[in-house]
mmCIF file of C-alpha atoms and ligand atoms in Angstrom:
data_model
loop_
_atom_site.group_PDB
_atom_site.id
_atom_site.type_symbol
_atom_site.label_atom_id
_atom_site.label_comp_id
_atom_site.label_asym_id
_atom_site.label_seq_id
_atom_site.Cartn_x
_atom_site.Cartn_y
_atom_site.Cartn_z
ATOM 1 C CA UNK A 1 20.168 56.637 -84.406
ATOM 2 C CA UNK A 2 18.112 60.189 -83.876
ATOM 3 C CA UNK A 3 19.510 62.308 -81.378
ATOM 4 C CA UNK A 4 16.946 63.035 -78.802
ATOM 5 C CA UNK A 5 16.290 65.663 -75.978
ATOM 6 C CA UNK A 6 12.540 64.703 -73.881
ATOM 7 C CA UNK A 7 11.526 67.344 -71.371
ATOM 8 C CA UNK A 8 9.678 67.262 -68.059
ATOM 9 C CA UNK A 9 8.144 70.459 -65.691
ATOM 10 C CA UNK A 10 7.216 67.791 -62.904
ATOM 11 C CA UNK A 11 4.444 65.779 -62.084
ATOM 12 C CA UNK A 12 1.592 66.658 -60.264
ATOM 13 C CA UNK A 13 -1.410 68.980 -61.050
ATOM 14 C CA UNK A 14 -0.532 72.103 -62.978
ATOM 15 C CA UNK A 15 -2.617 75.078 -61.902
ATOM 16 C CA UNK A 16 -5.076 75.995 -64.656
ATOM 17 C CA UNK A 17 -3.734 79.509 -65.201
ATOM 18 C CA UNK A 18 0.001 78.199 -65.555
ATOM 19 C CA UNK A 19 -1.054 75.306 -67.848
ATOM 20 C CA UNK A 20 0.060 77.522 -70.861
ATOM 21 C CA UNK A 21 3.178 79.101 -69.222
ATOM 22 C CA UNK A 22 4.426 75.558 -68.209
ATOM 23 C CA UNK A 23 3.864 74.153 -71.935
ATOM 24 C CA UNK A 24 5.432 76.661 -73.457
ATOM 25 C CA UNK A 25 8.113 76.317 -71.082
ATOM 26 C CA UNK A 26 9.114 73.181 -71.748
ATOM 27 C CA UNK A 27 8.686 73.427 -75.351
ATOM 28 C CA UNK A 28 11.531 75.885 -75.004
ATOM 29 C CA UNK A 29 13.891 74.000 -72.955
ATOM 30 C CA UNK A 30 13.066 71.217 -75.678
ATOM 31 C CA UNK A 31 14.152 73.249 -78.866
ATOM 32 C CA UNK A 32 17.606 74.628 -77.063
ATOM 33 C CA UNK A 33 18.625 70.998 -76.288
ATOM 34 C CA UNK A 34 17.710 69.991 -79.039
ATOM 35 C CA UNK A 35 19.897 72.761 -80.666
ATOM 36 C CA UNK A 36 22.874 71.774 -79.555
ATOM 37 C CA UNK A 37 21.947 67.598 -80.933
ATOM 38 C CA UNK A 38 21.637 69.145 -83.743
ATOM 39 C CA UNK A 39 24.410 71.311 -83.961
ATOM 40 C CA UNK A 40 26.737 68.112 -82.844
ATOM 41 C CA UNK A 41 26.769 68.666 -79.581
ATOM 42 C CA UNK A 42 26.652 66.577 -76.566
ATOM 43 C CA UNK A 43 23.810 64.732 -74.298
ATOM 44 C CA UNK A 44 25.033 66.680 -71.685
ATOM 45 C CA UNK A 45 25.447 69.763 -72.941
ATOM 46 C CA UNK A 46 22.013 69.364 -74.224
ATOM 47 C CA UNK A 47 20.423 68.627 -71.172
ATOM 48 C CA UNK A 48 22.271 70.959 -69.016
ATOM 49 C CA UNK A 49 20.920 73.834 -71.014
ATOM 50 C CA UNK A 50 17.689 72.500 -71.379
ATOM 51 C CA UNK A 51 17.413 72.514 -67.115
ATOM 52 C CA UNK A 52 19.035 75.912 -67.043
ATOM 53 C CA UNK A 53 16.488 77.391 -68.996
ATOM 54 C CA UNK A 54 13.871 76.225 -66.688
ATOM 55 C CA UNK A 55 15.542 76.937 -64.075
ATOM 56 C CA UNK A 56 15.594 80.835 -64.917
ATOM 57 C CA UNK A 57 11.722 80.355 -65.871
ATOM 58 C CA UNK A 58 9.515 81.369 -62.977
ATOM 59 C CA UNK A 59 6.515 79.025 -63.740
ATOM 60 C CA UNK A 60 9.091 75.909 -62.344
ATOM 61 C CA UNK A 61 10.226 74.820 -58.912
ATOM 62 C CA UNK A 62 13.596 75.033 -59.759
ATOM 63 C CA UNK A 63 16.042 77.817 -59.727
ATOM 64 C CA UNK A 64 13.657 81.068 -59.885
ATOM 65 C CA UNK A 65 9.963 79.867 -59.038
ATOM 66 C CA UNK A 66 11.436 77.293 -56.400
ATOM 67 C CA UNK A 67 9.280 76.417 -53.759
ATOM 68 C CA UNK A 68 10.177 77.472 -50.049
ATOM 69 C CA UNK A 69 10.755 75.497 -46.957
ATOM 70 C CA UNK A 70 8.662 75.895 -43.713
ATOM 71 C CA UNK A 71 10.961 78.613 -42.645
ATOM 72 C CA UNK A 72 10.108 80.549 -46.170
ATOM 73 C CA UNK A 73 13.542 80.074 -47.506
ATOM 74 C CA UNK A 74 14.574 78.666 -50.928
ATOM 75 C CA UNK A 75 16.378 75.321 -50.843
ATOM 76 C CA UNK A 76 17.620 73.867 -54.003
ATOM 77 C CA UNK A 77 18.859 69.983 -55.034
ATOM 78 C CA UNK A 78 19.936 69.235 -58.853
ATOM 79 C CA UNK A 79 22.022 66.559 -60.557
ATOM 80 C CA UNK A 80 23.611 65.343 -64.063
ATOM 81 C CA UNK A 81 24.790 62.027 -64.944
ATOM 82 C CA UNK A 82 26.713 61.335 -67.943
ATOM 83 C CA UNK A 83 26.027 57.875 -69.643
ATOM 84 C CA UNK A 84 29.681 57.538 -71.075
ATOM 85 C CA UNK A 85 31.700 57.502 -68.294
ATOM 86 C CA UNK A 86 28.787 57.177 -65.491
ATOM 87 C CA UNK A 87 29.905 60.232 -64.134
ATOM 88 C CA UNK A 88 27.965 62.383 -62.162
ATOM 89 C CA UNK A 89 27.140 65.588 -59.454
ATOM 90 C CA UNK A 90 24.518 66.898 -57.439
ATOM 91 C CA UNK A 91 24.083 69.249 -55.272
ATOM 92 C CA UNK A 92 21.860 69.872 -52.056
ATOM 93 C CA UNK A 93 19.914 72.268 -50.054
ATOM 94 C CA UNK A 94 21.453 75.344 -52.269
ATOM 95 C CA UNK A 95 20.300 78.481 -51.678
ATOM 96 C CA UNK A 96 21.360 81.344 -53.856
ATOM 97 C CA UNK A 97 22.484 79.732 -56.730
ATOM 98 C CA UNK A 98 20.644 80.592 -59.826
ATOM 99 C CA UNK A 99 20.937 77.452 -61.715
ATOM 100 C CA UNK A 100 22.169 74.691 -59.220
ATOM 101 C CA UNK A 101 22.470 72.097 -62.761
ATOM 102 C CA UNK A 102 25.313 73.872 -63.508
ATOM 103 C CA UNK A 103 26.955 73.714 -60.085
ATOM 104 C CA UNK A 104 25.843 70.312 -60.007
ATOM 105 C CA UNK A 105 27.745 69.877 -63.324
ATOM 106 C CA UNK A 106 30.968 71.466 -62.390
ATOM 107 C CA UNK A 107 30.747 69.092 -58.731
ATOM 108 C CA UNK A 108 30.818 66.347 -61.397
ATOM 109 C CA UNK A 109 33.948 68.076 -64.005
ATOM 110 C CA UNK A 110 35.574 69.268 -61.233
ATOM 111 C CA UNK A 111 35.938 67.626 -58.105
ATOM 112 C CA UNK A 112 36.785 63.522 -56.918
ATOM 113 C CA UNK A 113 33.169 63.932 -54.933
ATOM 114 C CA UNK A 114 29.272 62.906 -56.447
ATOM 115 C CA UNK A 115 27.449 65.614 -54.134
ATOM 116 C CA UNK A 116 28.093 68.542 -52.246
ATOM 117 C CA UNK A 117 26.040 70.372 -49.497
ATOM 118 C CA UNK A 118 24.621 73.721 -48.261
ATOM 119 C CA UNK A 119 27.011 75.891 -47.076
ATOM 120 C CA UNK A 120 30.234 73.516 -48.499
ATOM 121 C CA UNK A 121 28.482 73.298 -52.058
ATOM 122 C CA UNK A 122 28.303 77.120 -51.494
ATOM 123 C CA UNK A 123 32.335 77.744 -50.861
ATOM 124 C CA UNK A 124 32.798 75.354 -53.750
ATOM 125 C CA UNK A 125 30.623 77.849 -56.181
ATOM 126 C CA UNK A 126 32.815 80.274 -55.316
ATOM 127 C CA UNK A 127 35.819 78.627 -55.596
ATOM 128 C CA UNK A 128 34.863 77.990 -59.281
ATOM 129 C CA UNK A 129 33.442 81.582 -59.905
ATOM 130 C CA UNK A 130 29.287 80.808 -59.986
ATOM 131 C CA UNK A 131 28.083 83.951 -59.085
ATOM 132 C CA UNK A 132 25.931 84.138 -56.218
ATOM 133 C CA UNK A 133 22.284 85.814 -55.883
ATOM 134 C CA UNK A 134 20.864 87.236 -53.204
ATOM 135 C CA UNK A 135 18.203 84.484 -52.043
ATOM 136 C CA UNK A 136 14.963 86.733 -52.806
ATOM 137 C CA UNK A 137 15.695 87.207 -56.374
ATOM 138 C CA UNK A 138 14.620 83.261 -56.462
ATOM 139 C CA UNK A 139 11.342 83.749 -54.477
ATOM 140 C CA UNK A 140 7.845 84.642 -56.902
ATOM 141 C CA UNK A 141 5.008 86.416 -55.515
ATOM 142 C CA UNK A 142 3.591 82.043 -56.579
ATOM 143 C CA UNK A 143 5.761 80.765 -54.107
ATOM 144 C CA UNK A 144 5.230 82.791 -51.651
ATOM 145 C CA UNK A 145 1.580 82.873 -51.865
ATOM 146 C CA UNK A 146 1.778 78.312 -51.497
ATOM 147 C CA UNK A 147 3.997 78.624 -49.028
ATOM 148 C CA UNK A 148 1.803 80.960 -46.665
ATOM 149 C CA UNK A 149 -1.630 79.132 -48.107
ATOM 150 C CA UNK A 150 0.771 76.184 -46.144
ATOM 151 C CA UNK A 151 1.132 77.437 -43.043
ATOM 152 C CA UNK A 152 -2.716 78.477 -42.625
ATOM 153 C CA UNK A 153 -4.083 76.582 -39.641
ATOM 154 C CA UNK A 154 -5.659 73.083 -40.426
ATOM 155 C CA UNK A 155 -3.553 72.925 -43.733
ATOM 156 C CA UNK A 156 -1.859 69.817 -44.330
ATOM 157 C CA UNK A 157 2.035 70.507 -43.886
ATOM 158 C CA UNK A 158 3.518 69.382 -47.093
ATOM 159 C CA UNK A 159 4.662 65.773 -44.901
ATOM 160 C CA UNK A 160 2.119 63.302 -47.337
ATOM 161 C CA UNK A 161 1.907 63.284 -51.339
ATOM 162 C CA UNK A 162 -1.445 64.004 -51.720
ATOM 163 C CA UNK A 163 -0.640 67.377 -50.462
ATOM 164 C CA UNK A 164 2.021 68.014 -52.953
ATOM 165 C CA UNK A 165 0.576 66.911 -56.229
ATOM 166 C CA UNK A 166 -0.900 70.411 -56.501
ATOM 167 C CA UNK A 167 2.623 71.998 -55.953
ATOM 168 C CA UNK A 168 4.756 70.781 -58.497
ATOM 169 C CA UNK A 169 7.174 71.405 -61.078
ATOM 170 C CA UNK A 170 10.430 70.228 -60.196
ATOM 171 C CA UNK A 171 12.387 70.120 -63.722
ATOM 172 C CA UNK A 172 14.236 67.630 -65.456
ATOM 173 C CA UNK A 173 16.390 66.094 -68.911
ATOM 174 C CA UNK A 174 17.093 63.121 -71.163
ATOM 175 C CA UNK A 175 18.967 63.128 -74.352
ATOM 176 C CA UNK A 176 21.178 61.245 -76.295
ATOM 177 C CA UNK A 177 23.720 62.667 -78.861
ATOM 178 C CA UNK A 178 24.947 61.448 -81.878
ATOM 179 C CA UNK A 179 27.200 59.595 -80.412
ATOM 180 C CA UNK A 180 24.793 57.360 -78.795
ATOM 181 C CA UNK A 181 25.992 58.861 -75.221
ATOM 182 C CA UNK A 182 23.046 59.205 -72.807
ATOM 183 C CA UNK A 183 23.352 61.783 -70.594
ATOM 184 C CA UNK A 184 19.760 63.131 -67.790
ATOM 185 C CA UNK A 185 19.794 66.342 -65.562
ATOM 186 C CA UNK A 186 17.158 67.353 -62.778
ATOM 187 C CA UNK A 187 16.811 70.212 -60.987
ATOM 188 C CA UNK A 188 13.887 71.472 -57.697
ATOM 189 C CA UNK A 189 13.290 73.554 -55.247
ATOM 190 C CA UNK A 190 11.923 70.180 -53.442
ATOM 191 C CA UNK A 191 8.601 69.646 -51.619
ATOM 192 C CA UNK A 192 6.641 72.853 -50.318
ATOM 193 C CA UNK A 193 7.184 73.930 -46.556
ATOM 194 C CA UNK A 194 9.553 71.176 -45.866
ATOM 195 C CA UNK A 195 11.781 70.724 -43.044
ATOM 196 C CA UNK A 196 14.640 72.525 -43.076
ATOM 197 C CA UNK A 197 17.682 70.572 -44.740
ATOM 198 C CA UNK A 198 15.197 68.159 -45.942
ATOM 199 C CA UNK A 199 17.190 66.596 -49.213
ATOM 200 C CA UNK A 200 14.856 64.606 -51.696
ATOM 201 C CA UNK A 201 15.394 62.672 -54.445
ATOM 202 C CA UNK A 202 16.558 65.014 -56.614
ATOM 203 C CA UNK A 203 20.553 64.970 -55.447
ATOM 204 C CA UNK A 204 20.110 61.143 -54.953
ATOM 205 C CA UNK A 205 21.671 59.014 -57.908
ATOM 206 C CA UNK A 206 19.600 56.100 -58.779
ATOM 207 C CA UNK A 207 16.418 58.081 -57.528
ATOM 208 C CA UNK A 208 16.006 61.433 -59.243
ATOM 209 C CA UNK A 209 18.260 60.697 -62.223
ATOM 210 C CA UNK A 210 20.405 57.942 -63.675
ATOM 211 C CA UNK A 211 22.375 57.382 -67.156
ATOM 212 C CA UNK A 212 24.440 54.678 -68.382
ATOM 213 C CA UNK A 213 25.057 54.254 -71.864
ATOM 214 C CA UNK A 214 24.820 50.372 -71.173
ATOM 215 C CA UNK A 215 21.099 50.894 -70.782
ATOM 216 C CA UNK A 216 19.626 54.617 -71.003
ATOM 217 C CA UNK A 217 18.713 57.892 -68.870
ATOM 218 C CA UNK A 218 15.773 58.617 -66.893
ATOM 219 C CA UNK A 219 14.764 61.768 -64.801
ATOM 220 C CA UNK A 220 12.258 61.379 -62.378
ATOM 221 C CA UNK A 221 10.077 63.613 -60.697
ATOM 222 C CA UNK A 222 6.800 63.228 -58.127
ATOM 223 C CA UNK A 223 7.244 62.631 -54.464
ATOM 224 C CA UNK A 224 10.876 62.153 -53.155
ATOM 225 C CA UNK A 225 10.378 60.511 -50.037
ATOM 226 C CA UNK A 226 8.518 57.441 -52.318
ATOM 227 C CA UNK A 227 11.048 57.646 -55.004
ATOM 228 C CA UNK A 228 13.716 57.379 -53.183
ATOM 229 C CA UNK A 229 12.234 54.056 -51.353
ATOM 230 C CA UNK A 230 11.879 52.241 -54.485
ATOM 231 C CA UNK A 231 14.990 53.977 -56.621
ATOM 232 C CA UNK A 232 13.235 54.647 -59.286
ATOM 233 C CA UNK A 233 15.351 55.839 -62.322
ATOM 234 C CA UNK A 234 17.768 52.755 -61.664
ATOM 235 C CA UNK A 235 14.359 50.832 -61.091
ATOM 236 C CA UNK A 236 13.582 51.858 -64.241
ATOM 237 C CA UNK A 237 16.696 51.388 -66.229
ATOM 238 C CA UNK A 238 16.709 47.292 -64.486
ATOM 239 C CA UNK A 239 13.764 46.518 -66.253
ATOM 240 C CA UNK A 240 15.272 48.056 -69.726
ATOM 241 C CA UNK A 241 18.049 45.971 -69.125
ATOM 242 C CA UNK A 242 15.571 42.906 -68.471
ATOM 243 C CA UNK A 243 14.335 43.707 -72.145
ATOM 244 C CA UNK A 244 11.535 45.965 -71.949
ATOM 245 C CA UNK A 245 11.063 48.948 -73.795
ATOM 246 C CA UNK A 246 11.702 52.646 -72.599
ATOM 247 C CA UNK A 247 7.966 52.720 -72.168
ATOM 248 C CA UNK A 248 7.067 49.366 -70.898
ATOM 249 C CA UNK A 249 10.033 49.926 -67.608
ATOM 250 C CA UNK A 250 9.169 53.419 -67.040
ATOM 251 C CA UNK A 251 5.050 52.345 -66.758
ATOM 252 C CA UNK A 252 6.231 49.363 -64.143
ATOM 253 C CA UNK A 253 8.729 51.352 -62.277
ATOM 254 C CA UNK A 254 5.845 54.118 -61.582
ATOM 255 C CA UNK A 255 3.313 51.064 -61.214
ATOM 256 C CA UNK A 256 5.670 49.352 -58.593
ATOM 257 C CA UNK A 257 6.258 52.939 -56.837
ATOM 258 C CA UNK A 258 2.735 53.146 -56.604
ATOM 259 C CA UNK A 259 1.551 49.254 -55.330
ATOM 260 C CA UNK A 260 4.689 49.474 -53.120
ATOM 261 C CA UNK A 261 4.998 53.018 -51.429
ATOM 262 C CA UNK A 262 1.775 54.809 -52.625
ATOM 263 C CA UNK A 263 3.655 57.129 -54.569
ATOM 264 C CA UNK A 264 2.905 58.980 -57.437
ATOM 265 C CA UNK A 265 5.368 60.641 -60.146
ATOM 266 C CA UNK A 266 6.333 60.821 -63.687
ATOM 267 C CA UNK A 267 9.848 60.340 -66.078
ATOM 268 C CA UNK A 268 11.294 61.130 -68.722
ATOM 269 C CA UNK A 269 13.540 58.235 -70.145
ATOM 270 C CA UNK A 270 15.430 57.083 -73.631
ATOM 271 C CA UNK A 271 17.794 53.953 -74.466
ATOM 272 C CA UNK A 272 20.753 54.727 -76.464
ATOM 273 C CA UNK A 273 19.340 53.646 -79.440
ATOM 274 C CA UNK A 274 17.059 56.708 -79.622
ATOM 275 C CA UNK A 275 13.651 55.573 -78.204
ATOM 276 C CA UNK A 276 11.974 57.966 -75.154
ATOM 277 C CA UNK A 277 8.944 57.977 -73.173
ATOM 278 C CA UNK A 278 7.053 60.748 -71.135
ATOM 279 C CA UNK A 279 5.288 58.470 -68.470
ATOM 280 C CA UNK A 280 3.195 59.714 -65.413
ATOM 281 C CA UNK A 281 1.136 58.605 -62.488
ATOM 282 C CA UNK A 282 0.383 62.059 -61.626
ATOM 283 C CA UNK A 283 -2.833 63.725 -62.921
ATOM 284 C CA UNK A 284 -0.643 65.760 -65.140
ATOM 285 C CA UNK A 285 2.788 66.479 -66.421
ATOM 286 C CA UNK A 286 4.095 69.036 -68.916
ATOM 287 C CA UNK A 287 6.701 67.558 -70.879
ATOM 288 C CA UNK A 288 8.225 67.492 -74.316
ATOM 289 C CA UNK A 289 10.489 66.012 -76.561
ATOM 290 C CA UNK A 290 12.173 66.377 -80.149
ATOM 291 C CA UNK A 291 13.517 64.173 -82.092
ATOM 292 C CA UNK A 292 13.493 64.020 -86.012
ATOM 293 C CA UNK A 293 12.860 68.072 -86.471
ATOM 294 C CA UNK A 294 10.113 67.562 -84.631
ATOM 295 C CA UNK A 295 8.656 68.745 -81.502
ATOM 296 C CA UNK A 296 6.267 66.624 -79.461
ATOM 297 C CA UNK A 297 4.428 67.765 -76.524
ATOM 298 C CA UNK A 298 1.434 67.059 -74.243
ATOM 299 C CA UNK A 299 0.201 67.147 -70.583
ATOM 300 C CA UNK A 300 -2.663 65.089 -69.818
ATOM 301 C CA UNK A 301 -2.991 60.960 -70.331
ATOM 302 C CA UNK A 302 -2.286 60.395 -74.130
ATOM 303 C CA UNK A 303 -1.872 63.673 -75.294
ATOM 304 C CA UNK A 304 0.976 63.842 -77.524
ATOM 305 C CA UNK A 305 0.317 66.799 -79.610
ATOM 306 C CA UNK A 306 3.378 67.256 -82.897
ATOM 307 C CA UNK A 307 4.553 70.075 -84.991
ATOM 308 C CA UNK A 308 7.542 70.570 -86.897
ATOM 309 C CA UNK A 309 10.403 72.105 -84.879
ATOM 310 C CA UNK A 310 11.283 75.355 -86.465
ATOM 311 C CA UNK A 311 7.369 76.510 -86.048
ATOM 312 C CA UNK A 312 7.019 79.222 -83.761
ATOM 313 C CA UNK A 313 5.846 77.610 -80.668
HETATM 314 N N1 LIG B 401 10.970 65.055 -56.470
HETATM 315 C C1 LIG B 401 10.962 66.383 -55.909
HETATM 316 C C2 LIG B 401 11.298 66.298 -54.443
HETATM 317 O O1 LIG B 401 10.701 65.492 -53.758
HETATM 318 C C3 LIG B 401 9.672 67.084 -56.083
HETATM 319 C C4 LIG B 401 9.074 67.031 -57.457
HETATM 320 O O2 LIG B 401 9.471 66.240 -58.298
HETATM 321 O O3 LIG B 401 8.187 67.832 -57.726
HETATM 322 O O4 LIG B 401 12.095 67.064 -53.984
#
């Protein structure tokens, strides 16, 4: 068994002038989790890093870069699940948190609950010493710029899919250690100009992540309000357990999403064992994975583009 970390910066259509800024950035949350594989470390740790990173990198909507709700306020979900012990956090509609994975982590180390909320996941970052930030320092010049091209008169409001596949970026994690545990991690700043208090599926188990060593990990990204409807990382991991391959149940689980609910995404996903897949319904998805010392990448259809991973990216 090959440890394995795979990568996703959301599905959707990536801009053409952040094409390159949103490869390279998840080649680089790729290499760190894969880091700490290689250095014996575990799933978790791998993928909780590898989120964090893109969490602090402006060209995602998570963390830094998030995208804003109608009011023009940052509102963050993000869960982990660990395969070993199917344990797991989220959190939901944060606001000045830096990297919400790692609150969503300590919700999952640290207290009897799966998911805490706004203001009450707020008194429990303090409570546990993650620093807060004033909510600015997570808006871009980007974000602000969609979330007032939004509002413009005769725009669609951000309420159907086909108006967010241009917006996205929501982030997310697979790995497995050398342990065989599986271990997956998302993190967003949701859909653009959303309601206010509008959770998606990001902070929903089953929906925007799920790991069980049993079966695998998968982190999910595209539009919430159709993943959620159909469940798709546990949709996912049912048709692994049913015998398919990593690739084979993440294609039907976005096939079935789309047939059923018209919705339109991508995953990232692995099976204990070591196999992954980088699937998407989306136009486009930046992801990556290594495995092996190597680094694989790509973000159109059948790209999967390969160099070794200690070349400078
Ligand atoms: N799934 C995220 C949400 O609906 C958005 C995304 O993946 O880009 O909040």
């Amino acid at each position: 068994m090959f440890p394995v970390v795979v990568v996703h910066g959301g599905a959707g259509q990536v801009p053409k002038e952040r094409s390159e800024g949103s490869s390279l950035g998840v080649r680089m949350a790729a290499r760190a989790g894969y880091a700490i594989l290689r250095g014996g470390g575990s799933s978790m740790d791998a993928v909780v890093e590898a989120v964090s990173q893109l969490e602090n990198d402006p060209f995602f909507n998570a963390g830094r870069g998030s995208l804003l709700n109608i009011k023009g306020e940052v509102e963050m979900d993000a869960i982990v699940m660990d395969g070993k012990t199917l344990g797991c956090g989220a959190v939901s509609a944060v606001l000045n948190i830096a990297n919400p994975i790692r609150l969503a982590r300590l919700v999952m180390d640290k207290t009897s609950h799966v998911c805490l909320t706004a203001e009450g996941a707020n008194r429990f970052a303090r409570s546990v010493g993650v620093p807060e930030v004033p909510p600015e320092s997570l808006v871009t010049e980007y974000s602000r710029m969609c979330w007032a091209k939004n509002l413009a008169p005769g725009t669609n409001r951000g309420d159907s899919q086909m108006s967010q596949m241009g917006k996205m970026g929501t982030v997310g994690a697979v790995a497995v250690d050398r342990q065989g545990n599986v271990a997956c991690a998302t993190s967003t700043g949701g859909v653009a100009n959303k309601m206010e208090g509008r959770v998606g599926d990001t902070a929903c188990i089953g929906s925007g992540g799920y790991a069980d060593n049993q079966v695998g990990a998968v982190s999910s990204t595209g539009y919430g309000e159709a993943i959620m409807k159909v469940n798709l990382a546990r949709l996912i991991l049912f048709h692994m357990e049913q015998g398919q391959s990593v690739e084979a149940a993440s294609g039907l689980g976005l096939a079935y999403m789309e047939s059923r609910v018209g919705g339109l995404g991508g995953v990232v996903t692995v099976d204990p064992q070591g196999h992954w897949a980088a699937r998407f319904s989306s136009l486009q998805m930046a992801w990556a994975a290594a495995q092996k010392d190597t680094l694989h990448y790509g973000m159109q259809t059948g790209e999967d583009f390969t160099h070794s991973i200690d070349d400078p990216l």
